[in-house]
């Protein structure tokens, strides 16, 4: 049993083979955590390194000096590594950051504010995903409360990635799947979004917040796409679900 | 008598008088020597199908329901201009008014906005639409030599898929359409006419409204707070701002996103289908009499007979439709001659207007998953084969997959056509059975692929003997034994899954 004192937010960084780039991500995470602490939030920091290569392990060697608890696991699976982070967390809300991405400084505090508008029911996403490196573009994430947003969109395309802030009980009730690329099922974030919407949770965006996401040729998304993967089957793929929820 | 005269007047074709004279009348302030120039612009910017969508069936009747460029221009100048109709997809009246105002200008009283733009706004290089961004276009297409990129877009960009008019995207699926330029049919037309009944097309459209909302959302990027946050992040990782100067593409659901239109159509299809479950979906290329009479129709009928309580849907996946207005014929019905009662049919064509093949496959995928079909069969459909090749692995976890294989035939040009060889090779591992129409084809597959015993068992021969008809001249019918095998295989598989 983890006896650490509960806190408001657990900031989680996950990594595998990012090497020194994880330092940039940790720098950005620490800035956002400092900003949140200045606003009175209690925040813990966990880094989960899943089968890390040497350069990533070396890059994180001094992370504890920055108040970051570093945990190594050997799942070789993004979803399972996240589930381990969830298990270790003491925060009421969990915020994930990939080991080569960055948060805007206001992310933790502003996302916490949006989550607290309806505690336990809201999953917060940044307003903007700023994709950089190997081509730039901006993705403005939709807010589920926008009347123009139709969740049916999720049947054919994803709306939100995993770098959200969500209540810990939501994560525990909806753990991530293990990727099954050989069976053609991947897109853990898309699957998680389907499951959480089915469960009645609300995906909201946090105004004037950004995630800076590095585009990598070997990203999980790229692999899944090349593999013609689909999200795991979900009730929302079934017309009967829509008939039952019509109107 | 009066009503007959009135109807007759509305239904008249525009008189054959020179439409240029009408144009002169509508632009009294323009010097006569400039009319030719405005006339050329008017023709370049006129899009008959978009204009026709604003007319009633009665108004279109004298033209056989279809306008060409000449008749559109003539009709617009005779009637449409004063009635506030829009002949062009690249003219959005409110955007024009706003952009005039930005320059301290306004429309003169009584002016027809579109004609004002052609004669005044064009010279001032005012872009009168939210669909196009001049700075973006020039950055992305530096090869354009014309001084005004928008003029190039009007002439070519609207009709060729490689031109990206805006950070918000192409506004179409990226597929080229034969004769689009000759017919003045912009590639973005399907999205422009989407949900036409919900919009006053003389003012705006689904596509334009989406772009306007997306542009509003994008404006938050310019807020001082967001700019400060970007600068702080870039101070940590300078690559964040690299490449921004060449233009930042934007995706902005639910207003503008590459698969937004497709998602809309998938949902429209679901609503139109009106069913929540079908036991067997047979994917066919079309619903022609030949398809119905062929192996696909026969298989559907035989399955229905073998399993009277189980539902069967024939889904036509390769058909083309010009507009989604045809979607009413996409309704699941059993009104196709030649099919026994109880078999529903569905035409996906009207829901796939402007779709490339990938989107067609995804539309079909959404349908078969939505209907939780326990048996999915492709019979001569290119899209059906692509579905099984791309997603057979995943679909086979919840459904029995089958295919009808007919022998390849050589065309007069010497090309070999028949079932999709590449897709067959990609999908065969996930098929529970393949219905082959001749014993020769089965033997050929066994011989060439050196099919093992268990793979050989997946080949089910449909007919007892070759030939197009039985000895008495009646069309040959699928062997009952073949259908029994398919049904039995399905039952065995379901039992295994339950176990």
XYZ file of C-alpha atoms in Angstrom:
746
model
C 0.000 0.000 0.000
C 1.367 3.369 -0.981
C 1.321 5.545 2.123
C 2.378 8.802 0.505
C 0.222 11.768 1.340
C -2.441 12.480 -1.213
C -1.878 15.547 -3.351
C -3.784 17.529 -5.931
C -1.971 16.453 -9.069
C 0.518 13.810 -10.098
C 2.572 14.991 -13.063
C 3.779 11.928 -14.946
C 6.425 11.785 -17.607
C 6.861 8.549 -19.539
C 9.859 7.690 -21.640
C 11.575 4.897 -23.522
C 14.334 5.974 -25.865
C 14.140 9.752 -25.910
C 17.717 10.266 -24.736
C 18.662 13.849 -23.886
C 15.386 15.139 -25.312
C 13.698 14.016 -22.111
C 15.627 16.766 -20.355
C 13.738 19.376 -22.376
C 10.442 17.732 -21.484
C 11.335 17.503 -17.811
C 12.391 21.173 -17.856
C 8.981 22.141 -19.245
C 7.180 19.882 -16.761
C 9.090 21.397 -13.844
C 8.180 24.903 -15.021
C 4.496 23.963 -15.181
C 4.679 22.282 -11.770
C 6.396 25.322 -10.223
C 3.715 27.537 -11.695
C 1.019 25.285 -10.215
C 2.699 25.204 -6.810
C 2.847 28.992 -6.807
C -0.929 28.847 -7.210
C -1.192 26.665 -4.127
C -1.482 23.218 -5.710
C 0.325 20.228 -4.275
C 1.963 18.347 -7.121
C 4.104 15.230 -7.156
C 6.263 14.192 -10.103
C 6.787 10.659 -11.348
C 8.872 9.491 -14.298
C 8.175 6.025 -15.650
C 10.933 4.690 -17.883
C 9.774 1.660 -19.829
C 12.713 -0.440 -21.046
C 14.779 2.726 -21.267
C 17.870 2.811 -23.412
C 21.121 3.893 -21.820
C 20.981 7.447 -23.077
C 17.517 7.960 -21.567
C 18.574 6.420 -18.273
C 21.644 8.654 -18.175
C 19.580 11.721 -19.067
C 17.320 11.038 -16.082
C 20.119 10.169 -13.653
C 19.747 13.404 -11.672
C 15.969 13.728 -11.940
C 15.471 12.969 -8.252
C 17.306 16.205 -7.450
C 14.378 17.988 -9.111
C 11.867 16.183 -6.945
C 11.074 13.556 -9.568
C 10.519 9.961 -8.509
C 11.952 7.734 -11.243
C 10.579 4.252 -11.760
C 11.830 1.733 -14.284
C 9.533 -0.906 -15.743
C 9.974 -3.466 -18.474
C 6.620 -3.706 -20.207
C 7.640 -2.490 -23.626
C 4.107 -1.156 -23.887
C 2.972 2.423 -23.558
C -0.390 1.560 -22.059
C 0.949 -0.770 -19.408
C 3.648 1.722 -18.446
C 0.967 4.348 -17.948
C -1.088 1.940 -15.868
C 1.927 1.442 -13.630
C 2.240 5.203 -13.240
C -1.442 5.372 -12.332
C -0.914 2.689 -9.689
C 1.934 4.680 -8.153
C 0.176 8.047 -8.143
C -1.070 9.839 -5.073
C -2.691 12.732 -6.931
C -6.418 13.319 -7.239
C -5.726 14.176 -10.841
C -3.112 12.727 -13.155
C -1.423 14.607 -15.978
C 0.681 12.736 -18.528
C 3.546 14.049 -20.599
C 5.469 12.063 -23.205
C 9.231 12.125 -22.796
C 9.906 14.276 -25.842
C 6.990 16.724 -25.627
C 6.473 19.934 -23.683
C 3.641 21.549 -21.734
C 2.793 25.200 -21.748
C 3.654 26.688 -18.392
C -0.008 27.149 -17.388
C -1.140 23.605 -18.234
C -1.215 22.017 -14.771
C -2.903 24.856 -12.948
C -5.445 25.714 -15.654
C -6.302 22.075 -16.375
C -6.821 21.515 -12.654
C -9.225 24.443 -12.636
C -11.285 22.980 -15.486
C -11.319 19.519 -13.887
C -12.585 21.035 -10.661
C -15.621 22.553 -12.374
C -17.230 19.107 -12.119
C -14.969 16.943 -9.989
C -14.667 13.366 -11.118
C -16.541 13.943 -14.369
C -14.217 16.069 -16.478
C -11.179 15.086 -18.522
C -9.127 18.132 -19.460
C -7.237 18.570 -22.719
C -5.133 21.465 -23.969
C -6.769 23.888 -26.364
C -3.948 23.465 -28.857
C -1.559 20.706 -29.797
C 1.402 22.361 -31.457
C 3.159 19.740 -33.564
C 6.800 20.488 -34.296
C 9.981 18.941 -35.700
C 9.681 17.390 -39.161
C 6.874 19.765 -40.119
C 4.664 22.017 -38.060
C 0.942 22.223 -37.656
C -1.644 23.089 -35.063
C -4.427 20.874 -33.876
C -7.187 22.656 -31.988
C -8.786 20.024 -29.821
C -12.580 19.943 -29.691
C -14.555 20.509 -26.532
C -17.285 17.973 -26.032
C -19.628 20.642 -24.692
C -19.449 22.514 -28.005
C -22.862 21.946 -29.631
C -21.066 21.509 -32.951
C -19.120 18.538 -31.632
C -20.704 15.207 -32.511
C -19.215 12.219 -30.667
C -20.014 10.167 -33.782
C -16.792 11.674 -35.119
C -14.999 9.209 -32.839
C -16.261 6.293 -34.907
C -13.998 7.309 -37.781
C -11.294 9.506 -36.237
C -9.800 10.285 -32.893
C -10.391 13.618 -31.192
C -7.999 13.698 -28.253
C -4.613 12.260 -27.406
C -3.439 10.816 -24.100
C -1.755 13.936 -22.756
C -4.759 14.916 -20.718
C -5.467 15.566 -17.072
C -8.090 13.256 -15.616
C -9.320 12.170 -12.186
C -7.358 9.257 -10.808
C -10.538 7.234 -10.318
C -11.282 7.560 -14.023
C -7.875 6.157 -14.858
C -8.343 3.325 -12.392
C -11.771 2.486 -13.768
C -10.512 2.677 -17.356
C -6.943 1.401 -17.511
C -5.148 1.514 -20.831
C -5.115 -1.518 -23.098
C -1.979 -3.327 -24.113
C -1.317 -2.671 -27.786
C -2.019 -5.633 -30.043
C -0.437 -4.610 -33.312
C -0.412 -8.166 -34.645
C -4.199 -8.324 -34.292
C -4.492 -4.811 -35.680
C -5.612 -3.063 -32.508
C -3.720 -0.027 -31.267
C -4.615 3.652 -30.701
C -4.772 3.423 -26.914
C -5.814 7.067 -26.659
C -8.644 6.701 -29.149
C -9.870 3.549 -27.396
C -9.678 5.292 -24.019
C -11.684 8.235 -25.349
C -14.384 5.905 -26.629
C -14.568 4.093 -23.310
C -14.679 7.233 -21.204
C -17.389 8.828 -23.331
C -19.412 5.639 -23.119
C -19.022 5.946 -19.352
C -20.496 9.441 -19.455
C -17.340 11.446 -18.830
C -16.860 14.823 -20.442
C -13.804 15.798 -22.477
C -13.167 19.513 -22.112
C -10.505 21.803 -23.460
C -8.606 24.277 -21.318
C -8.488 27.731 -22.918
C -5.080 29.142 -23.794
C -3.126 26.010 -22.976
C -0.800 24.174 -25.341
C 1.028 20.918 -25.648
C 4.061 20.941 -27.882
C 4.293 17.525 -29.470
C 7.328 16.342 -31.335
C 6.576 14.487 -34.557
C 8.731 11.378 -34.726
C 8.972 9.070 -37.694
C 8.745 6.087 -35.352
C 5.928 7.292 -33.145
C 3.282 4.855 -31.965
C 0.757 6.731 -34.060
C 2.880 6.342 -37.180
C 3.344 2.632 -36.509
C -0.340 2.108 -35.893
C -1.259 3.956 -39.037
C 1.191 2.031 -41.190
C -0.194 -1.175 -39.724
C -3.792 -0.236 -40.634
C -4.630 -0.554 -36.972
C -7.963 0.293 -35.435
C -8.933 1.243 -31.922
C -10.171 -1.683 -29.863
C -13.839 -2.534 -30.496
C -16.156 -0.331 -28.524
C -19.868 -0.029 -27.888
C -19.762 3.289 -29.719
C -18.934 1.479 -32.950
C -22.257 -0.324 -32.675
C -25.289 1.363 -34.250
C -27.377 -0.047 -31.406
C -25.489 2.163 -28.939
C -26.424 5.225 -30.960
C -30.031 4.157 -31.241
C -30.143 3.781 -27.460
C -28.571 7.205 -26.952
C -30.430 9.038 -29.725
C -31.536 12.521 -28.764
C -55.684 30.080 -66.081
C -53.597 32.592 -64.122
C -51.780 29.874 -62.276
C -50.973 28.131 -65.559
C -49.519 31.340 -66.951
C -47.516 31.909 -63.793
C -46.128 28.415 -63.889
C -45.306 28.836 -67.538
C -43.453 32.067 -66.863
C -41.281 30.549 -64.117
C -40.512 27.523 -66.220
C -39.371 29.535 -69.238
C -35.822 29.295 -70.400
C -33.869 32.520 -70.274
C -34.366 34.374 -73.582
C -31.588 33.998 -76.080
C -30.709 37.726 -75.889
C -27.014 38.484 -75.421
C -26.341 38.097 -71.687
C -23.604 40.706 -71.984
C -26.299 43.278 -72.504
C -27.879 42.141 -69.255
C -24.493 42.467 -67.581
C -24.151 46.029 -68.853
C -27.559 46.771 -67.439
C -26.542 45.469 -64.034
C -23.293 47.444 -64.041
C -24.300 50.873 -65.336
C -21.341 52.587 -63.661
C -18.718 50.404 -65.363
C -17.208 51.816 -68.579
C -18.385 49.840 -71.594
C -14.854 48.980 -72.601
C -14.415 47.067 -69.336
C -17.487 44.892 -69.715
C -15.556 42.251 -71.653
C -13.120 41.878 -68.790
C -15.882 41.532 -66.199
C -17.682 39.116 -68.486
C -14.601 36.881 -68.611
C -14.288 36.951 -64.831
C -17.964 36.147 -64.437
C -17.639 33.063 -66.599
C -14.439 31.951 -64.866
C -16.101 32.200 -61.451
C -19.437 30.610 -62.299
C -20.171 27.115 -61.026
C -23.349 25.670 -62.528
C -24.043 22.905 -60.045
C -23.661 25.221 -57.091
C -26.005 27.738 -58.692
C -28.480 25.018 -59.643
C -28.644 23.926 -56.012
C -30.263 27.282 -55.257
C -33.003 26.862 -57.844
C -36.242 24.944 -57.541
C -37.002 21.867 -59.585
C -39.532 23.969 -61.456
C -36.906 26.549 -62.339
C -34.553 23.841 -63.524
C -37.144 21.929 -65.510
C -36.701 23.901 -68.768
C -33.022 22.947 -68.681
C -33.678 19.270 -68.199
C -32.776 19.658 -64.539
C -29.170 20.534 -65.334
C -27.486 23.826 -66.142
C -24.325 24.276 -68.156
C -22.030 27.276 -67.949
C -23.813 29.342 -70.618
C -27.262 28.749 -69.226
C -26.087 29.431 -65.680
C -24.569 32.774 -66.633
C -27.642 33.708 -68.640
C -30.040 32.665 -65.886
C -28.023 34.460 -63.244
C -27.948 37.720 -65.177
C -31.626 37.499 -66.073
C -32.963 36.405 -62.678
C -30.415 35.327 -60.114
C -28.467 38.537 -59.642
C -31.488 40.527 -58.515
C -32.824 37.588 -56.504
C -29.590 37.409 -54.509
C -28.495 34.008 -55.830
C -24.825 33.013 -55.745
C -23.333 31.631 -58.934
C -19.903 31.023 -57.438
C -18.433 28.901 -54.647
C -15.653 31.409 -54.102
C -17.912 34.347 -53.312
C -19.226 34.642 -49.761
C -21.250 37.854 -49.463
C -20.595 38.550 -45.782
C -16.861 37.938 -46.143
C -16.792 40.342 -49.074
C -18.663 42.996 -47.105
C -16.317 42.535 -44.138
C -13.207 42.770 -46.275
C -14.496 45.817 -48.091
C -15.119 47.418 -44.711
C -11.550 46.579 -43.611
C -10.444 48.803 -46.481
C -12.879 51.520 -45.605
C -15.153 50.676 -48.514
C -18.791 49.673 -48.739
C -21.170 48.399 -51.339
C -23.052 51.162 -53.166
C -26.802 51.084 -52.657
C -28.480 48.746 -55.081
C -25.263 47.075 -56.178
C -25.236 43.330 -56.744
C -22.427 42.184 -54.403
C -21.014 39.507 -56.659
C -20.948 41.762 -59.690
C -19.441 44.535 -57.604
C -16.652 42.192 -56.612
C -16.063 41.155 -60.227
C -15.823 44.742 -61.363
C -14.286 46.488 -58.326
C -13.190 44.027 -55.652
C -11.246 41.896 -58.104
C -9.092 44.854 -59.116
C -8.473 45.616 -55.435
C -7.477 41.936 -54.982
C -10.045 41.360 -52.296
C -10.507 37.638 -51.580
C -14.232 37.286 -50.963
C -14.261 33.883 -49.298
C -13.129 32.286 -46.021
C -11.990 29.234 -48.003
C -8.825 30.820 -49.337
C -5.757 32.449 -47.785
C -3.567 34.342 -50.260
C -0.435 34.436 -48.084
C -0.684 30.724 -47.323
C -1.296 29.838 -50.944
C 1.761 31.720 -52.129
C 3.967 30.162 -49.442
C 2.808 26.660 -50.227
C 2.866 27.082 -53.997
C 5.855 29.282 -54.808
C 5.710 28.097 -58.414
C 2.684 30.308 -59.050
C 3.788 33.194 -61.243
C 0.535 35.129 -61.413
C 0.552 38.277 -59.367
C -2.633 37.291 -57.563
C -2.676 33.686 -56.345
C -6.432 33.765 -55.955
C -6.875 34.238 -59.693
C -4.839 31.082 -60.246
C -6.984 29.277 -57.676
C -10.123 30.318 -59.534
C -8.760 28.990 -62.830
C -6.943 25.850 -61.686
C -6.765 25.398 -57.944
C -10.462 24.715 -57.606
C -10.268 21.776 -59.990
C -6.919 20.112 -59.304
C -6.313 18.286 -56.032
C -2.714 19.347 -55.426
C -3.544 22.973 -54.601
C -4.101 23.719 -50.920
C -5.967 27.000 -50.588
C -5.865 27.467 -46.842
C -4.207 26.368 -43.607
C -7.558 24.756 -42.927
C -7.034 22.210 -45.693
C -8.108 21.432 -49.215
C -11.849 21.331 -48.500
C -12.093 18.009 -50.351
C -10.722 14.479 -50.103
C -7.869 15.141 -52.514
C -9.160 13.069 -55.371
C -9.040 14.282 -58.956
C -12.322 14.300 -60.843
C -12.384 13.917 -64.629
C -13.575 17.022 -66.501
C -13.909 19.064 -63.316
C -12.417 22.174 -64.963
C -14.355 21.805 -68.219
C -17.609 21.453 -66.296
C -16.730 24.196 -63.802
C -17.314 21.666 -61.013
C -14.939 22.570 -58.144
C -13.604 19.654 -56.136
C -14.958 21.230 -52.962
C -18.525 21.088 -54.271
C -19.585 18.045 -52.199
C -18.601 19.784 -48.977
C -20.099 23.059 -50.166
C -23.421 21.335 -50.819
C -23.335 19.189 -47.685
C -26.465 19.683 -45.575
C -27.678 22.098 -48.220
C -31.169 22.018 -46.799
C -29.858 23.411 -43.506
C -28.244 26.454 -45.093
C -29.344 29.368 -47.198
C -26.893 28.744 -50.012
C -27.342 32.243 -51.332
C -25.519 33.407 -48.211
C -23.433 30.588 -46.822
C -22.860 26.840 -46.654
C -21.752 24.062 -44.315
C -18.199 24.371 -45.598
C -17.994 28.143 -45.296
C -19.565 28.190 -41.839
C -17.046 25.601 -40.706
C -14.172 27.647 -42.065
C -15.437 30.816 -40.417
C -15.715 29.097 -37.036
C -12.314 27.493 -37.485
C -10.738 30.842 -38.327
C -12.275 32.332 -35.190
C -10.800 29.483 -33.144
C -7.401 29.901 -34.788
C -7.365 33.552 -33.824
C -6.597 32.484 -30.256
C -3.091 31.666 -31.485
C -2.488 35.387 -31.851
C -3.535 36.275 -28.310
C -0.721 37.809 -26.225
C -1.077 35.090 -23.596
C -0.707 32.255 -26.105
C 2.136 34.018 -27.869
C 3.910 34.356 -24.528
C 3.429 30.655 -23.751
C 4.774 29.660 -27.169
C 7.791 31.902 -26.670
C 8.497 30.369 -23.254
C 8.325 26.853 -24.654
C 10.483 27.839 -27.610
C 13.042 29.198 -25.182
C 13.392 25.608 -23.930
C 13.074 23.896 -27.328
C 13.849 26.211 -30.265
C 12.592 23.627 -32.785
C 9.078 24.556 -31.706
C 9.196 27.674 -33.856
C 11.138 26.175 -36.718
C 9.240 26.117 -39.981
C 6.413 28.315 -38.717
C 7.336 31.055 -41.161
C 6.390 28.794 -44.059
C 2.821 28.545 -42.801
C 1.178 26.554 -40.047
C -1.514 24.129 -41.167
C -4.468 23.871 -38.837
C -6.901 21.109 -37.952
C -9.887 22.269 -36.026
C -12.644 19.767 -35.366
C -15.597 20.023 -35.236
C -15.278 22.846 -37.755
C -12.535 21.753 -40.129
C -10.677 18.440 -40.068
C -9.598 16.018 -42.777
C -12.110 13.336 -41.833
C -14.900 15.596 -40.659
C -16.943 15.314 -43.854
C -16.455 11.569 -43.869
C -17.630 11.338 -40.261
C -20.692 13.388 -41.159
C -21.491 11.020 -43.987
C -20.954 7.947 -41.836
C -23.448 9.316 -39.350
C -25.886 10.264 -42.126
C -25.605 6.712 -43.414
C -26.295 5.271 -39.976
C -29.403 7.387 -39.631
C -30.551 6.473 -43.111
C -30.018 2.747 -42.652
C -32.388 2.753 -39.727
C -31.329 -0.737 -38.631
C -29.081 -1.648 -35.746
C -28.180 -5.184 -36.734
C -27.858 -7.306 -39.837
C -26.701 -10.908 -39.787
C -25.061 -10.951 -43.210
C -23.714 -8.038 -45.225
C -22.915 -8.882 -48.845
C -20.775 -6.126 -50.357
C -21.445 -5.739 -54.072
C -20.182 -3.193 -56.602
C -23.639 -1.943 -57.541
C -27.290 -2.892 -57.565
C -27.662 -3.499 -61.279
C -29.741 -6.342 -62.615
C -26.562 -8.196 -63.556
C -25.288 -8.056 -59.986
C -28.615 -9.131 -58.559
C -28.853 -12.020 -61.020
C -25.222 -12.986 -60.468
C -23.508 -14.911 -57.771
C -23.898 -12.124 -55.185
C -27.660 -11.903 -55.535
C -27.983 -15.656 -55.634
C -25.861 -16.068 -52.540
C -27.930 -13.497 -50.669
C -31.137 -15.258 -51.663
C -29.742 -18.677 -50.786
C -28.556 -17.506 -47.381
C -31.944 -16.010 -46.709
C -33.578 -19.285 -47.618
C -31.167 -21.309 -45.532
C -31.557 -19.043 -42.506
C -35.045 -17.519 -42.729
C -34.696 -15.794 -39.370
C -31.404 -14.149 -40.279
C -31.284 -10.781 -42.015
C -29.313 -10.104 -45.193
C -28.201 -6.751 -46.583
C -26.760 -6.169 -50.043
C -24.536 -3.103 -49.775
C -23.382 -1.475 -53.027
C -20.009 0.082 -52.298
C -18.520 1.029 -55.676
C -21.264 3.238 -57.095
C -20.734 6.913 -57.834
C -23.202 9.674 -57.125
C -22.943 13.330 -58.021
C -24.629 14.742 -54.979
C -25.626 13.598 -51.593
C -29.114 14.770 -52.471
C -29.353 11.312 -53.975
C -29.010 9.919 -50.471
C -32.711 9.163 -50.314
C -32.035 6.274 -52.659
C -29.508 5.046 -50.183
C -32.292 3.948 -47.878
C -32.280 0.308 -46.934
C -35.179 -1.203 -48.812
C -36.075 -4.426 -50.441
C -37.493 -2.877 -53.586
C -34.951 -4.228 -56.047
C -36.467 -6.426 -58.744
C -35.095 -9.929 -58.801
C -34.441 -10.193 -55.117
C -36.703 -12.257 -52.914
C -38.479 -10.488 -50.061
C -36.605 -9.952 -46.849
C -33.298 -8.924 -48.367
C -32.448 -5.282 -47.809
C -30.325 -3.264 -50.194
C -28.277 -0.163 -49.621
C -26.402 2.112 -52.002
C -23.418 3.768 -50.349
C -22.676 5.953 -53.386
C -24.692 9.004 -52.297
C -22.896 8.958 -48.949
C -19.472 8.806 -50.578
C -19.634 11.789 -52.921
C -16.107 13.051 -53.476
C -14.567 10.251 -51.403
C -11.306 8.612 -52.329
C -11.090 4.843 -51.983
C -9.650 4.973 -48.478
C -12.633 6.931 -47.247
C -15.023 4.603 -49.037
C -13.421 1.678 -47.258
C -13.725 3.442 -43.923
C -17.357 4.270 -44.584
C -18.024 0.602 -45.298
C -16.061 -0.389 -42.208
C -18.220 1.869 -40.082
C -21.334 0.288 -41.586
C -20.391 -3.366 -41.035
C -19.166 -2.684 -37.514
C -22.200 -0.572 -36.763
C -24.534 -3.335 -37.869
C -22.520 -5.906 -35.878
C -22.701 -8.174 -38.902
C -21.782 -11.743 -38.004
C -21.001 -12.540 -41.624
C -19.337 -10.173 -44.100
C -19.024 -11.212 -47.725
C -17.465 -9.341 -50.606
C -18.778 -10.192 -54.039
C -17.136 -8.373 -56.916
C -16.810 -5.092 -55.068
C -13.456 -3.346 -55.295
C -14.152 -1.473 -52.064
C -15.326 -4.684 -50.409
C -12.059 -6.368 -51.269
C -10.108 -3.413 -49.960
C -12.093 -3.633 -46.731
C -11.123 -7.245 -46.189
C -7.523 -6.648 -47.210
C -7.112 -3.675 -44.885
C -9.223 -4.717 -41.915
C -9.785 -8.456 -42.290
C -7.682 -9.150 -39.209
C -9.829 -7.006 -36.985
C -13.190 -7.863 -38.546
C -12.497 -11.584 -38.302
C -12.441 -11.299 -34.511
C -16.176 -10.633 -34.535
C -17.491 -11.878 -37.883
C -17.105 -14.682 -40.351
C -15.513 -13.326 -43.519
C -16.189 -14.693 -46.976
C -15.738 -13.736 -50.605
C -17.089 -14.698 -53.991
C -14.425 -15.435 -56.581
C -15.245 -15.422 -60.241
C -12.698 -16.415 -62.859
C -10.591 -13.662 -64.331
C -11.548 -12.618 -67.830
C -9.468 -11.022 -70.511
C -10.855 -7.814 -71.974
C -10.777 -6.895 -75.639
C -7.702 -4.841 -74.858
C -6.014 -7.904 -73.442
C -6.196 -6.819 -69.802
C -6.952 -9.414 -67.192
C -9.891 -8.482 -64.986
C -11.702 -10.439 -62.315
C -11.406 -10.659 -58.572
C -8.786 -8.414 -57.042
C -5.675 -10.583 -56.933
C -3.656 -8.379 -54.608
C -6.531 -7.930 -52.195
C -7.288 -11.654 -52.354
C -3.708 -12.357 -51.387
C -3.897 -9.902 -48.505
C -7.292 -11.067 -47.284
C -7.298 -14.823 -47.827
C -5.701 -15.579 -44.458
C -8.684 -13.948 -42.741
C -11.393 -15.496 -44.914
C -13.368 -18.388 -43.493
C -14.506 -19.351 -46.949
C -14.306 -18.301 -50.559
C -17.111 -19.171 -52.912
C -15.523 -20.018 -56.265
C -17.810 -20.043 -59.244
C -16.013 -22.710 -61.246
C -14.211 -25.892 -60.383
C -11.428 -24.785 -62.744
C -10.832 -21.661 -60.699
C -10.680 -23.691 -57.497
C -8.204 -26.070 -59.107
C -6.135 -23.173 -60.394
C -5.937 -21.550 -56.945
C -5.058 -24.857 -55.294
C -2.377 -25.496 -57.883
C -0.762 -22.063 -57.973
C -0.900 -21.291 -54.251
C -0.125 -24.905 -53.310
C -3.002 -24.609 -50.875
C -2.677 -26.839 -47.853
C -5.522 -29.122 -46.894
C -7.031 -26.704 -44.411
C -6.781 -23.752 -46.813
C -8.240 -25.876 -49.587
C -11.249 -26.525 -47.409
C -12.006 -22.829 -47.437
C -12.793 -22.983 -51.151
C -16.471 -23.692 -51.676
C -17.538 -24.413 -55.238
C -20.735 -22.574 -56.031
C -21.989 -24.412 -59.060
C -22.119 -28.067 -59.941
C -20.910 -27.502 -63.470
C -19.561 -24.746 -65.675
C -21.520 -22.782 -68.229
C -23.760 -19.791 -67.980
C -27.003 -21.694 -67.736
C -28.409 -25.093 -67.071
C -29.263 -27.388 -69.921
C -32.880 -26.220 -69.947
C -31.746 -22.612 -70.406
C -32.614 -21.371 -66.952
C -29.964 -19.419 -65.067
C -27.830 -21.713 -63.012
C -28.250 -21.530 -59.269
C -25.804 -21.851 -56.434
C -25.625 -25.363 -55.102
C -27.557 -25.837 -51.892
C -24.621 -27.820 -50.574
C -22.331 -24.813 -50.991
C -24.631 -22.576 -48.992
C -25.071 -25.269 -46.347
C -21.312 -25.386 -45.949
C -21.088 -21.638 -45.523
C -23.855 -21.653 -42.931
C -22.389 -24.654 -41.131
C -18.944 -23.043 -41.071
C -20.467 -19.948 -39.546
C -22.305 -21.936 -36.893
C -19.189 -23.893 -36.041
C -17.211 -20.702 -35.729
C -19.811 -19.091 -33.487
C -19.794 -22.190 -31.303
C -16.035 -21.994 -31.037
C -16.271 -18.367 -30.009
C -18.890 -19.201 -27.386
C -16.692 -22.034 -26.145
